[in-house]
Amino acid sequence: MTNYLLWISLVFFLLASILPLQHKQYRMPIGAIGWIFFAIYWALEPLYYIKEGDLIMILLTLVVAFICIIVAHLMFGAYQDSGKAIQNDNPANRQKTLTTVTTITAVVCLFYFPFAEIESMNHYLISTVTSQTFWLAQMAGFPVERLDWNMIMLEGYTVYIILACTAIESIALFFGLILGVKAEKKRIFMALMASIPVIYTLNLIRNAFVIGAYGYSWFGTGPITVKILEYEYVLHDSASFYLGHHIIAKGGSGIALFFIAYAVLKLLPELLDLIDNLWQLIREDLRLIRRG
């Protein structure tokens, strides 16, 4: 069901992005509807991560859902203000900023969806990443075995490579952000080279690290549990996999993405301006909501 929400939101994002100038006043409400469906999708994602015991992703998806709701509210507000001929005191151009953010999101979705929804592309990407991870693990000296197109075993412990293990989400995000701003082609190319290949390569290293951590039980054997009040909950059957994958690998990925984003923003200050404008709009909207 959640996949349908993504497709519906993409349709509205595309409509809001390509609507002719003579009908540009409808870009805001159309885009807002897309953001609402997008928010519902992200709000439902924690149900999956609760089963995985991934507390970081639960929090992150809820934050994304909240931001989507705020953007939708901003777009509806911009449409109402334009209809009443109200001039916004905010120095950021609301409609231009919100339209650009919606267009970037559409580009991200267009890049990501084929790998998520088309079986042949999904299989090809996962299989390719599995093969390269297997090779890298061998180069690291791990006696790994390739059990299937997406399965690697080390010391009797099997790791399944899924779509999330390919870094396609991060790659799609940077792809959309970089192509969504107007800048010189040379700087756009440099930004792509500073992000996409680096993210892909670091992800292979991350996969190999998780396989090593799990296979060799670097962080202990047995399950990892957390005690809340008087109840004890099992986060994962393997402490080594949980700590290696959910904590260390994710934390390392976050740090790496921070530095990659810094490099991209240095190359494309226009992108920083866009982010700053959006932040101003969100902050102002939250202030007005608190006031009632």
mmCIF file of N, CA, C and O in Angstrom, residues 201-252:
data_model
loop_
_atom_site.group_PDB
_atom_site.id
_atom_site.type_symbol
_atom_site.label_atom_id
_atom_site.label_comp_id
_atom_site.label_asym_id
_atom_site.label_seq_id
_atom_site.Cartn_x
_atom_site.Cartn_y
_atom_site.Cartn_z
ATOM 1 N N THR A 201 31.026 4.083 -3.211
ATOM 2 C CA THR A 201 32.220 3.371 -2.756
ATOM 3 C C THR A 201 32.194 3.163 -1.236
ATOM 4 O O THR A 201 32.485 2.065 -0.745
ATOM 5 N N LEU A 202 31.853 4.214 -0.495
ATOM 6 C CA LEU A 202 31.784 4.104 0.963
ATOM 7 C C LEU A 202 30.730 3.092 1.397
ATOM 8 O O LEU A 202 30.888 2.415 2.415
ATOM 9 N N ASN A 203 29.663 2.977 0.621
ATOM 10 C CA ASN A 203 28.613 2.012 0.955
ATOM 11 C C ASN A 203 29.122 0.577 0.823
ATOM 12 O O ASN A 203 28.754 -0.288 1.626
ATOM 13 N N LEU A 204 29.960 0.314 -0.178
ATOM 14 C CA LEU A 204 30.542 -1.021 -0.320
ATOM 15 C C LEU A 204 31.422 -1.356 0.889
ATOM 16 O O LEU A 204 31.390 -2.483 1.404
ATOM 17 N N ILE A 205 32.190 -0.367 1.341
ATOM 18 C CA ILE A 205 33.031 -0.562 2.525
ATOM 19 C C ILE A 205 32.144 -0.829 3.743
ATOM 20 O O ILE A 205 32.442 -1.694 4.573
ATOM 21 N N ARG A 206 31.046 -0.088 3.843
ATOM 22 C CA ARG A 206 30.095 -0.273 4.941
ATOM 23 C C ARG A 206 29.528 -1.692 4.941
ATOM 24 O O ARG A 206 29.455 -2.340 5.991
ATOM 25 N N ASN A 207 29.133 -2.181 3.767
ATOM 26 C CA ASN A 207 28.589 -3.538 3.668
ATOM 27 C C ASN A 207 29.609 -4.587 4.107
ATOM 28 O O ASN A 207 29.283 -5.534 4.841
ATOM 29 N N ALA A 208 30.840 -4.411 3.648
ATOM 30 C CA ALA A 208 31.890 -5.368 4.007
ATOM 31 C C ALA A 208 32.153 -5.341 5.515
ATOM 32 O O ALA A 208 32.371 -6.386 6.141
ATOM 33 N N PHE A 209 32.100 -4.138 6.103
ATOM 34 C CA PHE A 209 32.297 -4.014 7.555
ATOM 35 C C PHE A 209 31.203 -4.752 8.323
ATOM 36 O O PHE A 209 31.480 -5.473 9.289
ATOM 37 N N VAL A 210 29.951 -4.599 7.890
ATOM 38 C CA VAL A 210 28.832 -5.255 8.569
ATOM 39 C C VAL A 210 28.972 -6.772 8.477
ATOM 40 O O VAL A 210 28.725 -7.498 9.454
ATOM 41 N N ILE A 211 29.372 -7.261 7.314
ATOM 42 C CA ILE A 211 29.577 -8.705 7.140
ATOM 43 C C ILE A 211 30.656 -9.208 8.100
ATOM 44 O O ILE A 211 30.507 -10.250 8.745
ATOM 45 N N GLY A 212 31.753 -8.442 8.203
ATOM 46 C CA GLY A 212 32.822 -8.821 9.121
ATOM 47 C C GLY A 212 32.370 -8.796 10.570
ATOM 48 O O GLY A 212 32.658 -9.723 11.343
ATOM 49 N N ALA A 213 31.651 -7.744 10.940
ATOM 50 C CA ALA A 213 31.176 -7.604 12.322
ATOM 51 C C ALA A 213 30.224 -8.736 12.703
ATOM 52 O O ALA A 213 30.309 -9.293 13.810
ATOM 53 N N TYR A 214 29.350 -9.082 11.775
ATOM 54 C CA TYR A 214 28.358 -10.136 12.029
ATOM 55 C C TYR A 214 28.997 -11.516 12.013
ATOM 56 O O TYR A 214 28.792 -12.332 12.928
ATOM 57 N N GLY A 215 29.797 -11.778 10.971
ATOM 58 C CA GLY A 215 30.394 -13.100 10.817
ATOM 59 C C GLY A 215 31.386 -13.447 11.916
ATOM 60 O O GLY A 215 31.431 -14.589 12.396
ATOM 61 N N TYR A 216 32.179 -12.472 12.346
ATOM 62 C CA TYR A 216 33.197 -12.719 13.364
ATOM 63 C C TYR A 216 32.725 -12.361 14.779
ATOM 64 O O TYR A 216 33.503 -12.459 15.730
ATOM 65 N N SER A 217 31.459 -11.911 14.892
ATOM 66 C CA SER A 217 30.881 -11.540 16.205
ATOM 67 C C SER A 217 31.789 -10.562 16.945
ATOM 68 O O SER A 217 32.136 -10.764 18.122
ATOM 69 N N TRP A 218 32.170 -9.491 16.250
ATOM 70 C CA TRP A 218 33.089 -8.519 16.837
ATOM 71 C C TRP A 218 32.534 -7.857 18.100
ATOM 72 O O TRP A 218 33.282 -7.448 18.972
ATOM 73 N N PHE A 219 31.232 -7.724 18.179
ATOM 74 C CA PHE A 219 30.631 -7.003 19.306
ATOM 75 C C PHE A 219 29.796 -7.916 20.197
ATOM 76 O O PHE A 219 28.842 -7.483 20.833
ATOM 77 N N GLY A 220 30.171 -9.177 20.225
ATOM 78 C CA GLY A 220 29.519 -10.120 21.118
ATOM 79 C C GLY A 220 28.553 -11.045 20.411
ATOM 80 O O GLY A 220 28.139 -10.810 19.278
ATOM 81 N N THR A 221 28.214 -12.125 21.087
ATOM 82 C CA THR A 221 27.256 -13.093 20.551
ATOM 83 C C THR A 221 25.928 -12.961 21.298
ATOM 84 O O THR A 221 25.850 -12.337 22.352
ATOM 85 N N GLY A 222 24.913 -13.564 20.722
ATOM 86 C CA GLY A 222 23.608 -13.514 21.369
ATOM 87 C C GLY A 222 22.854 -12.240 21.042
ATOM 88 O O GLY A 222 23.363 -11.341 20.363
ATOM 89 N N PRO A 223 21.630 -12.140 21.549
ATOM 90 C CA PRO A 223 20.779 -10.991 21.224
ATOM 91 C C PRO A 223 21.183 -9.735 21.985
ATOM 92 O O PRO A 223 21.901 -9.805 22.987
ATOM 93 N N ILE A 224 20.706 -8.609 21.502
ATOM 94 C CA ILE A 224 20.885 -7.340 22.210
ATOM 95 C C ILE A 224 19.515 -6.888 22.687
ATOM 96 O O ILE A 224 18.541 -6.908 21.935
ATOM 97 N N THR A 225 19.438 -6.520 23.953
ATOM 98 C CA THR A 225 18.152 -6.152 24.553
ATOM 99 C C THR A 225 18.216 -4.762 25.153
ATOM 100 O O THR A 225 19.307 -4.232 25.427
ATOM 101 N N VAL A 226 17.054 -4.193 25.353
ATOM 102 C CA VAL A 226 16.940 -2.904 26.027
ATOM 103 C C VAL A 226 15.838 -3.020 27.076
ATOM 104 O O VAL A 226 14.794 -3.619 26.825
ATOM 105 N N LYS A 227 16.077 -2.458 28.239
ATOM 106 C CA LYS A 227 15.098 -2.532 29.321
ATOM 107 C C LYS A 227 14.395 -1.197 29.474
ATOM 108 O O LYS A 227 15.035 -0.167 29.698
ATOM 109 N N ILE A 228 13.077 -1.205 29.335
ATOM 110 C CA ILE A 228 12.257 -0.011 29.491
ATOM 111 C C ILE A 228 11.291 -0.265 30.641
ATOM 112 O O ILE A 228 10.451 -1.163 30.562
ATOM 113 N N LEU A 229 11.461 0.520 31.709
ATOM 114 C CA LEU A 229 10.701 0.312 32.937
ATOM 115 C C LEU A 229 10.986 -1.104 33.446
ATOM 116 O O LEU A 229 12.120 -1.446 33.718
ATOM 117 N N GLU A 230 9.978 -1.941 33.545
ATOM 118 C CA GLU A 230 10.189 -3.293 34.054
ATOM 119 C C GLU A 230 10.236 -4.344 32.943
ATOM 120 O O GLU A 230 10.326 -5.539 33.228
ATOM 121 N N TYR A 231 10.161 -3.875 31.697
ATOM 122 C CA TYR A 231 10.091 -4.815 30.577
ATOM 123 C C TYR A 231 11.395 -4.790 29.783
ATOM 124 O O TYR A 231 12.023 -3.746 29.601
ATOM 125 N N GLU A 232 11.761 -5.966 29.315
ATOM 126 C CA GLU A 232 12.971 -6.102 28.507
ATOM 127 C C GLU A 232 12.588 -6.472 27.076
ATOM 128 O O GLU A 232 11.824 -7.414 26.857
ATOM 129 N N TYR A 233 13.100 -5.701 26.116
ATOM 130 C CA TYR A 233 12.770 -5.911 24.714
ATOM 131 C C TYR A 233 14.014 -6.336 23.944
ATOM 132 O O TYR A 233 15.110 -5.798 24.164
ATOM 133 N N VAL A 234 13.835 -7.289 23.035
ATOM 134 C CA VAL A 234 14.933 -7.746 22.176
ATOM 135 C C VAL A 234 14.975 -6.859 20.933
ATOM 136 O O VAL A 234 14.027 -6.818 20.152
ATOM 137 N N LEU A 235 16.076 -6.136 20.774
ATOM 138 C CA LEU A 235 16.235 -5.276 19.603
ATOM 139 C C LEU A 235 16.637 -6.087 18.378
ATOM 140 O O LEU A 235 16.198 -5.801 17.273
ATOM 141 N N HIS A 236 17.489 -7.081 18.582
ATOM 142 C CA HIS A 236 17.938 -7.924 17.467
ATOM 143 C C HIS A 236 18.506 -9.218 18.019
ATOM 144 O O HIS A 236 19.008 -9.258 19.147
ATOM 145 N N ASP A 237 18.428 -10.268 17.220
ATOM 146 C CA ASP A 237 18.938 -11.572 17.650
ATOM 147 C C ASP A 237 20.458 -11.593 17.759
ATOM 148 O O ASP A 237 21.020 -12.446 18.439
ATOM 149 N N SER A 238 21.122 -10.659 17.052
ATOM 150 C CA SER A 238 22.577 -10.619 17.076
ATOM 151 C C SER A 238 23.055 -9.232 17.516
ATOM 152 O O SER A 238 22.804 -8.234 16.835
ATOM 153 N N ALA A 239 23.766 -9.193 18.642
ATOM 154 C CA ALA A 239 24.303 -7.917 19.129
ATOM 155 C C ALA A 239 25.328 -7.355 18.156
ATOM 156 O O ALA A 239 25.376 -6.140 17.921
ATOM 157 N N SER A 240 26.129 -8.242 17.558
ATOM 158 C CA SER A 240 27.171 -7.787 16.631
ATOM 159 C C SER A 240 26.557 -7.161 15.376
ATOM 160 O O SER A 240 27.034 -6.130 14.891
ATOM 161 N N PHE A 241 25.510 -7.800 14.854
ATOM 162 C CA PHE A 241 24.871 -7.231 13.668
ATOM 163 C C PHE A 241 24.210 -5.896 14.003
ATOM 164 O O PHE A 241 24.342 -4.926 13.253
ATOM 165 N N TYR A 242 23.507 -5.853 15.124
ATOM 166 C CA TYR A 242 22.794 -4.624 15.491
ATOM 167 C C TYR A 242 23.763 -3.464 15.705
ATOM 168 O O TYR A 242 23.571 -2.376 15.148
ATOM 169 N N LEU A 243 24.805 -3.694 16.493
ATOM 170 C CA LEU A 243 25.761 -2.623 16.764
ATOM 171 C C LEU A 243 26.552 -2.256 15.516
ATOM 172 O O LEU A 243 26.806 -1.080 15.247
ATOM 173 N N GLY A 244 26.936 -3.284 14.738
ATOM 174 C CA GLY A 244 27.706 -3.017 13.523
ATOM 175 C C GLY A 244 26.904 -2.303 12.463
ATOM 176 O O GLY A 244 27.387 -1.349 11.841
ATOM 177 N N HIS A 245 25.654 -2.747 12.261
ATOM 178 C CA HIS A 245 24.818 -2.194 11.190
ATOM 179 C C HIS A 245 24.057 -0.947 11.620
ATOM 180 O O HIS A 245 24.143 0.112 10.992
ATOM 181 N N HIS A 246 23.282 -1.053 12.692
ATOM 182 C CA HIS A 246 22.379 0.024 13.089
ATOM 183 C C HIS A 246 23.077 1.188 13.794
ATOM 184 O O HIS A 246 22.584 2.319 13.738
ATOM 185 N N ILE A 247 24.173 0.922 14.471
ATOM 186 C CA ILE A 247 24.831 1.980 15.245
ATOM 187 C C ILE A 247 26.107 2.486 14.558
ATOM 188 O O ILE A 247 26.182 3.648 14.143
ATOM 189 N N ILE A 248 27.098 1.601 14.414
ATOM 190 C CA ILE A 248 28.399 2.041 13.895
ATOM 191 C C ILE A 248 28.318 2.405 12.414
ATOM 192 O O ILE A 248 28.756 3.491 11.999
ATOM 193 N N ALA A 249 27.765 1.492 11.593
ATOM 194 C CA ALA A 249 27.700 1.757 10.147
ATOM 195 C C ALA A 249 26.810 2.961 9.841
ATOM 196 O O ALA A 249 27.159 3.812 9.024
ATOM 197 N N LYS A 250 25.659 3.044 10.492
ATOM 198 C CA LYS A 250 24.765 4.174 10.259
ATOM 199 C C LYS A 250 25.383 5.481 10.756
ATOM 200 O O LYS A 250 25.261 6.536 10.117
ATOM 201 N N GLY A 251 26.038 5.413 11.920
ATOM 202 C CA GLY A 251 26.705 6.610 12.431
ATOM 203 C C GLY A 251 27.819 7.068 11.501
ATOM 204 O O GLY A 251 27.953 8.262 11.217
ATOM 205 N N GLY A 252 28.607 6.102 11.017
ATOM 206 C CA GLY A 252 29.674 6.436 10.077
ATOM 207 C C GLY A 252 29.133 6.999 8.781
ATOM 208 O O GLY A 252 29.698 7.949 8.210
#
